[in-house]
XYZ file of C-alpha atoms in Angstrom:
573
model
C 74.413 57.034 68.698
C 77.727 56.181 70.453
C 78.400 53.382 68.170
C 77.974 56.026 65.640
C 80.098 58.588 67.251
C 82.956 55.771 67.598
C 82.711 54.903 63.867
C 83.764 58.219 63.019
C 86.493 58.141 65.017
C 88.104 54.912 63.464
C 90.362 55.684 61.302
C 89.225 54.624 57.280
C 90.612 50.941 57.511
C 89.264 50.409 60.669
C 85.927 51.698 59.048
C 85.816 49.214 56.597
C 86.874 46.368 58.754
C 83.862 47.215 60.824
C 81.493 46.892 57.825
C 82.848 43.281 56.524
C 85.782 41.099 57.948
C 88.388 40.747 55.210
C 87.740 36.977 55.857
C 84.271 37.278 54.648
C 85.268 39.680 51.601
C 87.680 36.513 50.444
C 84.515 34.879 49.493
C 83.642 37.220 46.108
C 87.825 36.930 45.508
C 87.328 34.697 42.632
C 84.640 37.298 41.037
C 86.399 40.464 41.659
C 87.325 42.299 37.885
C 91.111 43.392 38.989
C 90.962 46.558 36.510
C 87.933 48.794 37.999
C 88.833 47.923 41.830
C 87.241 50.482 44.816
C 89.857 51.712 47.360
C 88.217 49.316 49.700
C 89.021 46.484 47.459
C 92.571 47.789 47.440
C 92.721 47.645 51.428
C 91.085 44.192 51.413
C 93.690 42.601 49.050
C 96.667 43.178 51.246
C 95.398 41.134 53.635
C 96.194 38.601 51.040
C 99.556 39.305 50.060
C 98.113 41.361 46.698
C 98.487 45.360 46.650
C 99.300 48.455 43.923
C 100.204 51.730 44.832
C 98.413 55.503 43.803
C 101.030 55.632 41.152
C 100.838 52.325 39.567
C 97.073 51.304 39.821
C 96.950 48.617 37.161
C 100.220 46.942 38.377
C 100.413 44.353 41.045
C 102.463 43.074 43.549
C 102.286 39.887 45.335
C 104.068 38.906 48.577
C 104.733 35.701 49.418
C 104.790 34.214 53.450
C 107.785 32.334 53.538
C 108.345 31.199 57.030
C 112.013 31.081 58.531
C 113.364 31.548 55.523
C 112.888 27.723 54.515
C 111.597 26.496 51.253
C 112.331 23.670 48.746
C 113.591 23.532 45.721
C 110.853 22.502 44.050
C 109.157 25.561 45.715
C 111.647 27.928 43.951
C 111.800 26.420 40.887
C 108.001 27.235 40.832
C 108.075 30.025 41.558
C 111.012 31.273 38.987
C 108.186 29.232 36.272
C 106.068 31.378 37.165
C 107.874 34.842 36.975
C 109.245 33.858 33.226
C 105.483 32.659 32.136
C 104.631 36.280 33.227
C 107.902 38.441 32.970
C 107.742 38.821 36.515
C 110.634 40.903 38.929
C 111.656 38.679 41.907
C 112.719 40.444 44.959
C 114.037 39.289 48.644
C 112.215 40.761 50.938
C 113.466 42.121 54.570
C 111.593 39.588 56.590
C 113.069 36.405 54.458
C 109.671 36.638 52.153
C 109.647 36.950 48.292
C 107.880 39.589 45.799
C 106.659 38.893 42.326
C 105.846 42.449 40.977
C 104.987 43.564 37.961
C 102.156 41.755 37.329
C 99.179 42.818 35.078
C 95.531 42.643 36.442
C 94.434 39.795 33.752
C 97.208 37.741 35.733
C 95.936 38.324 39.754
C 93.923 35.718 40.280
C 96.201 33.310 38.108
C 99.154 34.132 39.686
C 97.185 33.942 43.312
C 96.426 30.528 43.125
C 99.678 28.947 41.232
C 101.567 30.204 44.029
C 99.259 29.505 47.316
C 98.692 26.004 45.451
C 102.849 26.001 46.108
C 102.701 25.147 50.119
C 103.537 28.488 50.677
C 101.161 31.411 50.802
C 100.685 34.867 50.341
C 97.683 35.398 52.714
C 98.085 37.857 55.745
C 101.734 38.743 54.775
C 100.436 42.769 53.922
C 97.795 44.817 56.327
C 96.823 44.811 59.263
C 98.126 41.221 60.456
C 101.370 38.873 62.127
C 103.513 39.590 58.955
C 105.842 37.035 57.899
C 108.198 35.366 61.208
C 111.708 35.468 60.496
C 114.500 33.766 62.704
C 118.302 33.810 62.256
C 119.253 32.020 58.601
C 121.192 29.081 60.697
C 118.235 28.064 62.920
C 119.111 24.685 64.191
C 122.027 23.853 62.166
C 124.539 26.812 63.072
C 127.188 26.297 65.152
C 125.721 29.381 67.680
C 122.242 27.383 67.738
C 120.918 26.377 70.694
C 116.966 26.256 69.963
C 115.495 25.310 66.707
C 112.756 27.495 66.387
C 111.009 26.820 63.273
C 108.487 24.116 64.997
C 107.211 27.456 66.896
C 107.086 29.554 64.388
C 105.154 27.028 62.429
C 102.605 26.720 65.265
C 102.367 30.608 65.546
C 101.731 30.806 61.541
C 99.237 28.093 61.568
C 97.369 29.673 64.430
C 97.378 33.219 63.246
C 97.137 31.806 59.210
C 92.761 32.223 57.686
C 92.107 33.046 61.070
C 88.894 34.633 60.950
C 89.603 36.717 64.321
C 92.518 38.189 63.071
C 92.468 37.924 59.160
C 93.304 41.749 58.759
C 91.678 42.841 61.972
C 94.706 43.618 64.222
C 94.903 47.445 64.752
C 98.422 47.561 62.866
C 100.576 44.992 61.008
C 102.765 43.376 63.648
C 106.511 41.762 62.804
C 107.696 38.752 64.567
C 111.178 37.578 65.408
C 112.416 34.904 67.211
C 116.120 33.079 67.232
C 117.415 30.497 69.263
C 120.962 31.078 68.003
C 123.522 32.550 70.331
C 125.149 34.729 67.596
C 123.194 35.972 64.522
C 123.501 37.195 60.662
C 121.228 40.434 61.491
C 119.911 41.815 64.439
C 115.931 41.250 65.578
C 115.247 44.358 67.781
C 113.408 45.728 64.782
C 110.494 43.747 65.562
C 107.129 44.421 67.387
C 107.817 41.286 69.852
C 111.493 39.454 69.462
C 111.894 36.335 71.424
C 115.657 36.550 72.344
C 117.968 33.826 73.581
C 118.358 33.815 77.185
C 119.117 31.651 80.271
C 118.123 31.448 83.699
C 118.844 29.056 86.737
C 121.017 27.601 84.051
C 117.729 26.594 81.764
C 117.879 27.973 78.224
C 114.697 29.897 76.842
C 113.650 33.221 75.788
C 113.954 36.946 77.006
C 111.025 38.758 75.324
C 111.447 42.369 73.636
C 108.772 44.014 72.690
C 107.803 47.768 70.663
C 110.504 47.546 68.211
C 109.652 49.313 64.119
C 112.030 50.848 61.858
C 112.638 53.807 63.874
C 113.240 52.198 67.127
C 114.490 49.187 68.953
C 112.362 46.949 70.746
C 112.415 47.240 74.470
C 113.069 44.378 77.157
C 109.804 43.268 78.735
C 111.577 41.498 81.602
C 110.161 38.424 80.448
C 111.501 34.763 80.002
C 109.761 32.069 78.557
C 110.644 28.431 78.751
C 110.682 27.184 74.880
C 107.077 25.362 75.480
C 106.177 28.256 76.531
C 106.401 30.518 73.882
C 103.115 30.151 71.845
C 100.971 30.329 74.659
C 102.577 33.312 75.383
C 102.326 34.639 71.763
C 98.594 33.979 71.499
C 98.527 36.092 74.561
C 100.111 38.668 73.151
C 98.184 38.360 69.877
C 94.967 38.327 71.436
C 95.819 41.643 73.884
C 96.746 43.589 70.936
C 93.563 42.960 69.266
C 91.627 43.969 72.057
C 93.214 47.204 73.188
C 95.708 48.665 70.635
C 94.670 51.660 69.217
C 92.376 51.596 66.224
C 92.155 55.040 65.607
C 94.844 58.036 64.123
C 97.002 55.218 61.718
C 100.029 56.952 62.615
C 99.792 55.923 66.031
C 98.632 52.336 65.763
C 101.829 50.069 66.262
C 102.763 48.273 69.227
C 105.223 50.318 70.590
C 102.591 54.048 70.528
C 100.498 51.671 72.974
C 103.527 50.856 75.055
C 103.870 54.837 75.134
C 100.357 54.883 76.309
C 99.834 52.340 78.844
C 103.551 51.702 79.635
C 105.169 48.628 79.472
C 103.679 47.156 82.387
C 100.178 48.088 81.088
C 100.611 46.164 78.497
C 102.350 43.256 80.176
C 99.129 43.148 82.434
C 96.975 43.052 79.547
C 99.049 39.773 77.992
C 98.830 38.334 81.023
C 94.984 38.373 81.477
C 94.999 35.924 78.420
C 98.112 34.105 79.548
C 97.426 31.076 81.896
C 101.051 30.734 83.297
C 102.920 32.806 85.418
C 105.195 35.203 83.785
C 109.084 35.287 84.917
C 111.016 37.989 85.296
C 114.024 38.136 82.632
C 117.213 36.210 82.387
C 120.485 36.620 80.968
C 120.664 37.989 77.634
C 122.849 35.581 75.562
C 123.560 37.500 72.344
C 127.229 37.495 70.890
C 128.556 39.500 67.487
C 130.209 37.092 65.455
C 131.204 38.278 61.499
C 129.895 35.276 59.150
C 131.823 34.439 56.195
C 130.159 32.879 52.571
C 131.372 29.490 53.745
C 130.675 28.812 57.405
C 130.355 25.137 58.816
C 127.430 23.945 60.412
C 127.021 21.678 63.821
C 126.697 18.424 61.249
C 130.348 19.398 60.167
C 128.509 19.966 56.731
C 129.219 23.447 55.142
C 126.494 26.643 54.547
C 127.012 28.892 51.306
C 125.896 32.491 50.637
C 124.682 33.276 47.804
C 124.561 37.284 47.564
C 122.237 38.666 45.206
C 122.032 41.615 43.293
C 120.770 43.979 46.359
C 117.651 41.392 47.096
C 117.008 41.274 43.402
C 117.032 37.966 41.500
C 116.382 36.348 38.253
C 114.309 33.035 37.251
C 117.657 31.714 35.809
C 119.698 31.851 38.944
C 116.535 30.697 40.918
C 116.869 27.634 38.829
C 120.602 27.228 38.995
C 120.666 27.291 42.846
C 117.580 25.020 43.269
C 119.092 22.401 40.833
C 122.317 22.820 43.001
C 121.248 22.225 46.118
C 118.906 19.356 44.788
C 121.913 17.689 42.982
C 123.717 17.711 46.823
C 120.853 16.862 48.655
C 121.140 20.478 50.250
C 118.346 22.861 51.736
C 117.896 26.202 50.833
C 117.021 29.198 53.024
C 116.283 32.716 52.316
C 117.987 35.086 55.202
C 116.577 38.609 56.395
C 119.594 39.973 55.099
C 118.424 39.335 51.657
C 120.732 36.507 50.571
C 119.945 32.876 49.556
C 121.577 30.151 51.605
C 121.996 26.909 50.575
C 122.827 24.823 54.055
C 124.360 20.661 53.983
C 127.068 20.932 51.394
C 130.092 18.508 51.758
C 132.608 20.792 50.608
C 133.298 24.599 51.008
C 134.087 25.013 47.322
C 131.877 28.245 45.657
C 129.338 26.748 43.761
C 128.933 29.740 41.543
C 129.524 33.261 41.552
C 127.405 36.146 43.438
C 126.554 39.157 40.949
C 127.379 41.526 43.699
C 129.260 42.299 46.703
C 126.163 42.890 48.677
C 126.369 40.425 51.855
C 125.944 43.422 54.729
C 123.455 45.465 52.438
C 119.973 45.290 52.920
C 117.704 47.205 50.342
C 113.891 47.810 49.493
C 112.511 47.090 46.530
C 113.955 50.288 44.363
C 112.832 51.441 41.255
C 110.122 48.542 41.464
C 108.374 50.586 44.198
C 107.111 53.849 42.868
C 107.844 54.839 46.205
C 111.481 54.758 46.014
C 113.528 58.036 44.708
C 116.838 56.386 44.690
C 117.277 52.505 42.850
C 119.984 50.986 45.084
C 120.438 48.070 42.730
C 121.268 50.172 39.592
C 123.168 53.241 40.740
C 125.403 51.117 43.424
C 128.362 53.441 42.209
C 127.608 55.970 44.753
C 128.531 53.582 47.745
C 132.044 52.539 48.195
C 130.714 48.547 48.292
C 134.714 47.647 47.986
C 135.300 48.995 51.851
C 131.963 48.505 52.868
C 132.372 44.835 52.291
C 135.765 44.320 53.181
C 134.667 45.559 57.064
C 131.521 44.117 56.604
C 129.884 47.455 57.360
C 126.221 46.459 57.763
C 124.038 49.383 55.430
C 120.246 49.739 54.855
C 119.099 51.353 52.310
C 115.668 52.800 52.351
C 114.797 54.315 48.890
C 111.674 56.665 50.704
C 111.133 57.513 53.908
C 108.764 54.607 54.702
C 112.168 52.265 55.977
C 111.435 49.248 54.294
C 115.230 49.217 54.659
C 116.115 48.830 58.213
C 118.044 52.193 58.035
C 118.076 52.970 61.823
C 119.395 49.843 62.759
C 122.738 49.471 60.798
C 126.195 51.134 60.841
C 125.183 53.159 57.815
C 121.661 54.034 56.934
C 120.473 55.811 53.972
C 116.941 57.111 52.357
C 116.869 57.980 48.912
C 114.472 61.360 48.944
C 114.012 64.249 46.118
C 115.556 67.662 46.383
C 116.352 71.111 44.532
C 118.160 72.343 47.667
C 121.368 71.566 45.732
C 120.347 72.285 42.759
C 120.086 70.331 39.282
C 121.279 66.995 41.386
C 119.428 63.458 40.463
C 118.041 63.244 44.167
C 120.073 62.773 47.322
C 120.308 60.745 50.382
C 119.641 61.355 53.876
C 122.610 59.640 56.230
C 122.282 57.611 59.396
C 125.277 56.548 61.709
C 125.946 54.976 65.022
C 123.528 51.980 65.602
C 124.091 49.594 68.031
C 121.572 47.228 66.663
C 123.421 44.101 67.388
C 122.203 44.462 71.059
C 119.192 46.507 70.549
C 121.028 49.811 72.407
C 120.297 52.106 70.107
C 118.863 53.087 66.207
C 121.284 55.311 64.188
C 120.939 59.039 64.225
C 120.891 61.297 61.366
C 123.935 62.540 60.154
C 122.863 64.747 57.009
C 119.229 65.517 56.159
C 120.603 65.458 52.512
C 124.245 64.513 50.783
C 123.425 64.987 46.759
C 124.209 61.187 45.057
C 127.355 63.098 43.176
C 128.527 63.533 46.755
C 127.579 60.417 48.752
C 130.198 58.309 47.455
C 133.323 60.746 48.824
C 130.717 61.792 52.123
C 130.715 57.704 52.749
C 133.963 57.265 51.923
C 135.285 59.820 54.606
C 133.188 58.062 57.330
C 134.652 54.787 56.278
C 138.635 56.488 56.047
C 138.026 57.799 59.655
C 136.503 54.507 61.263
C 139.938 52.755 59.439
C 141.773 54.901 61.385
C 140.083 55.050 64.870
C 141.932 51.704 65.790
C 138.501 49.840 65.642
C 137.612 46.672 63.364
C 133.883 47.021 63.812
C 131.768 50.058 62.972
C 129.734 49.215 66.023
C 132.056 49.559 68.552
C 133.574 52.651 66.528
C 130.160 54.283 67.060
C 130.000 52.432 70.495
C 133.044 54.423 72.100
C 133.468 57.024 69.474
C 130.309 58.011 67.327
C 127.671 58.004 70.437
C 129.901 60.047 72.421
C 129.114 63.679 70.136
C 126.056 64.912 69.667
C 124.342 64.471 65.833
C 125.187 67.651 64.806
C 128.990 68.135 65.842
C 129.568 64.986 64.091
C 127.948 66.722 61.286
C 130.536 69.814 61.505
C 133.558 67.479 61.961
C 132.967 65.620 58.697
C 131.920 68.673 56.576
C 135.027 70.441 58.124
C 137.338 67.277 56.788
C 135.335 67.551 53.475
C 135.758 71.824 53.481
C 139.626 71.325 54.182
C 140.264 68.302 51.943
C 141.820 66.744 55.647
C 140.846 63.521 57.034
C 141.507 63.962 60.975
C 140.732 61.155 63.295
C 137.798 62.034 66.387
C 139.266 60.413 69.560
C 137.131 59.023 71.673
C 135.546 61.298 74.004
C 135.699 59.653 77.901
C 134.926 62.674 80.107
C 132.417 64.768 77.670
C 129.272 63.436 76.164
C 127.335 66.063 74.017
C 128.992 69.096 75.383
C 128.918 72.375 73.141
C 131.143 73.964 74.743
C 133.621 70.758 74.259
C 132.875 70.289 70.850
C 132.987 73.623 69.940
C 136.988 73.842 71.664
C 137.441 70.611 69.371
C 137.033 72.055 66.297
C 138.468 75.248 67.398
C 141.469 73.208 67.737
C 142.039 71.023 64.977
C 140.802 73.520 62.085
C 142.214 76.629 63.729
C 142.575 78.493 60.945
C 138.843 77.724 59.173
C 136.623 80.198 57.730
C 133.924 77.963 59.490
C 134.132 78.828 63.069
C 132.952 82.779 62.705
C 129.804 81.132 61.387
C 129.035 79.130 64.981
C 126.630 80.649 67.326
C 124.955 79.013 70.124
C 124.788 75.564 68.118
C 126.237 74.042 64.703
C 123.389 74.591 62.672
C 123.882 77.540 60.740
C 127.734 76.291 59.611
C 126.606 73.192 59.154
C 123.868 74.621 56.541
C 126.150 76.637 54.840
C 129.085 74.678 54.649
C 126.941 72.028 52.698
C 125.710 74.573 50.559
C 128.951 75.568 49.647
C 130.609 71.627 49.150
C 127.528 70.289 47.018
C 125.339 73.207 45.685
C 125.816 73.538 41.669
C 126.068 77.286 41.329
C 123.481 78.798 39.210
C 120.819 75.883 39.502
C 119.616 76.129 42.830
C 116.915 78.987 42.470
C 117.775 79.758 46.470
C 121.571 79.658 45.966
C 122.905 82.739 47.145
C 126.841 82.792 47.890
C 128.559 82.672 51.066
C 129.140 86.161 52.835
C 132.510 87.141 53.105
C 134.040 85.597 56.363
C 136.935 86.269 59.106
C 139.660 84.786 58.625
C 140.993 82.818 61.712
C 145.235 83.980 62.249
């Protein structure tokens, strides 16, 4: 009877799980008709890298493990033959992986075994499982590496990889990072567990972070781990996750709800049950920010190009052209978390061919080829000013639904693409995120606007951009750093609507004394829009301006069923 009682309690993956091991459901995968699938065949598939969505049940994606980043050429090239045999879309993932959607349910079990027949493989990189391991692009042949990782993360993937213990049957995905480099293209702290670079007693190894997801940075264990160390500790880890990490309401199921829970040294205690060495307390943190060019030369005195793509989209045809390339020069080719293809060992710094767009600090979902997404990045990239955002190498994520598949809390600039009729007859809007510090793990973004129409974003964006130009700063980071972090979320809110309302672009100094004062911020506006309509409108908080001075700037008149205009306002003298 309690067995019974705690079955009801799992939450429905867990409930299948508990009835067969998507191990043993792999076994009828060669019999399974792919166009009159149960949802439990659904769950079981994306525990091999094959899922659909509610809206599109008879089209299927498949995601492709692609550790570090690192493939051949040949590997590409086969995989571009097979997206043109099958009119495939090819898109970058987040975590250095590959998509081939679009494809028809005659075509699954084709498609399957052409491309796990590859080297590669698309098992355990969906569901409940270690997703795909990502390091830093330059991993051993950067000029800021100091630990080649990929022999670990190969031992971690080929421990985890047709496991039958964990197939599938961790309590929540988990994502991986590790980098031995001293200065990286994109920050880890979005992972579950990131294995930083560190030193102590002047030994290099590992500080370990752990609890990070799209809405939050991971946190420092107090942890270092000699290199050798590592995978021991990981299968520690692994294995203390399985046991005790919540398996019941799926929105609390990740890592970092069980840190919440048990606390980080709960957890720690757990890992070290399993471990057999002696944990060490943390060393120092060696992390730098260092802005990477297209062309950067690597340790061999060889040279690394960037290839940007068309917001992580890309065709068979360029696939081809930048395998043959690198193949022709005896090059390797990498695939970074930042969406961009690398191609590492050239003898010159010459640009072997041209990216489609200026893309290299943008990191997007999928788009319009996830029927998730309300906003397609990769087509409507007019409403971003890309020309400033990539001449300060701004780092954006763009998540086209609320899901984050973007990284959108941990960049300068994050945006969601979401539905509304707030503004009226407007093609969707975005919600706006400013002020990471992700390049240290410090902090996510915070919300800006809850919703800037797309006819707006580009001038909204554009503002921020103007203002950071003239704070003195030459990184957004330490803008938000010593400027940004300094108000609260919603005063930063009122100061860019008032620049918007009074067609002004005045500069927010950096705030030494004050941090989130009302009172302050209040005597700051007060003060540099004297004369605004605005200020009769603030009460006890910003709110209520804030709401109708958007109204006001973005609402089409007449279209927005709960449009009613602005009362008639005091006039400041």
């Amino acid at each position: 009877m309690q067995d019974e009682e705690l079955e009801g309690k799992l939450n429905k993956r867990e409930r299948y799980k508990a009835r067969l091991r998507p191990y043993d459901y792999f076994e009828q995968f060669e019999t399974l008709d792919f166009e009159s699938l149960s949802e439990g065949d659904r769950l079981y598939l994306q525990d091999f890298g094959i899922f659909t969505t509610d809206f599109l049940e008879d089209e299927f994606t498949l995601r492709l493990r692609v550790p570090a980043g690192r493939l051949s050429a040949e590997q590409f090239t086969s995989i571009a033959d097979v997206a043109t045999k099958y009119d495939l879309h090819i898109i970058l993932t987040a975590r250095g992986g590959i998509q081939l959607h679009g494809i028809e349910s005659d075509n699954v079990l084709d498609i399957f075994n052409k491309i796990n027949s590859l080297g590669l493989t698309s098992w355990q990189s969906f569901g409940d499982n270690i997703r795909n391991i990502v390091t830093d692009v330059y991993d051993g042949r950067g000029k800021y590496s100091e630990i080649e990782v990929y022999p670990i993360i190969m031992q971690m993937q080929e421990y985890i990889l047709k496991n039958p213990r964990y197939v599938g049957m961790l309590p929540r995905r988990v994502s991986i990072g590790i980098s031995g480099n001293r200065a990286n293209v994109t920050s880890f702290f979005a992972n579950d567990i990131y294995f930083a670079l560190a030193k102590k007693d002047e030994t290099l190894g590992f500080n370990v972070f752990m609890g990070g997801k799209n809405t939050d940075v991971a946190q420092d264990a107090d942890i270092f781990l000699l290199p050798h160390e590592v995978f021991d500790f990981f299968k520690a880890f692994v294995e203390a996750f399985y046991l005790h990490g919540s398996r019941f309401s799926r929105s609390k199921t990740r890592l970092i709800y069980l840190i919440e829970d048990i606390g980080m040294d709960g957890l720690k205690e757990h890992i070290q049950t399993e471990y057999a060495g002696k944990l060490q307390s943390a060393g120092k943190l060696l992390l730098e920010k260092k802005e990477f060019s297209a062309h950067e030369i690597l340790k061999d005195g060889t040279y690394a190009f960037c290839y940007q793509t068309d917001f992580a989209r890309v065709n068979a045809d360029e696939i081809k052209k930048i395998s043959e390339y690198a193949t022709r020069h005896n090059a390797e080719i990498r695939i970074g978390i930042d969406q961009k293809i690398y191609i590492l060992g050239l003898q010159d710094n010459l640009v072997p061919f041209k990216s489609p767009k200026e893309s290299a600090t943008v990191v997007a979902c999928a788009g319009n080829l996830c029927p998730y997404s309300f906003w397609n990045i990769k087509d409507e990239t007019s409403y971003l000013p890309l020309t400033k955002i990539n001449e300060y190498s701004i780092q954006v994520g763009f998540s086209g639904c609320a899901k984050g598949c973007g990284r959108h809390h941990h960049t300068d600039i994050g945006l969601i693409g979401l539905k509304t009729n707030n503004f009226g007859d407007t093609q969707g809007g975005a919600r706006v995120f400013i002020g990471a510090e992700h390049s240290d793990g410090a902090s996510v973004g915070r919300m800006l606007f809850s919703m800037v129409p797309l006819e707006h974003l580009h001038k909204v964006l554009s503002l921020i951009i103007t203002i950071f130009e003239q704070s003195g700063y030459k990184d957004f980071e330490d803008f938000s750093r010593h400027i940004l972090n300094k108000y609260s979320e919603k005063f930063l809110a009122m100061w860019f609507l008032a620049n918007l309302q009074t067609s002004q672009v005045i500069d927010l100094q950096e705030n030494k004394n004050i941090k989130e004062n009302f009172e302050h911020e209040k005597k700051l506006l007060e003060e540099y829009f004297p004369k605004s309509e605005f200020l009769a409108l603030i009460d006890d908080d910003f709110s209520n301006a804030i709401s109708v001075i958007s109204k006001e700037l973005w609402t089409i008149e007449g279209k927005d069923p709960n449009y009613t205009p602005p009362i008639k306002r005091v006039v400041f003298r």
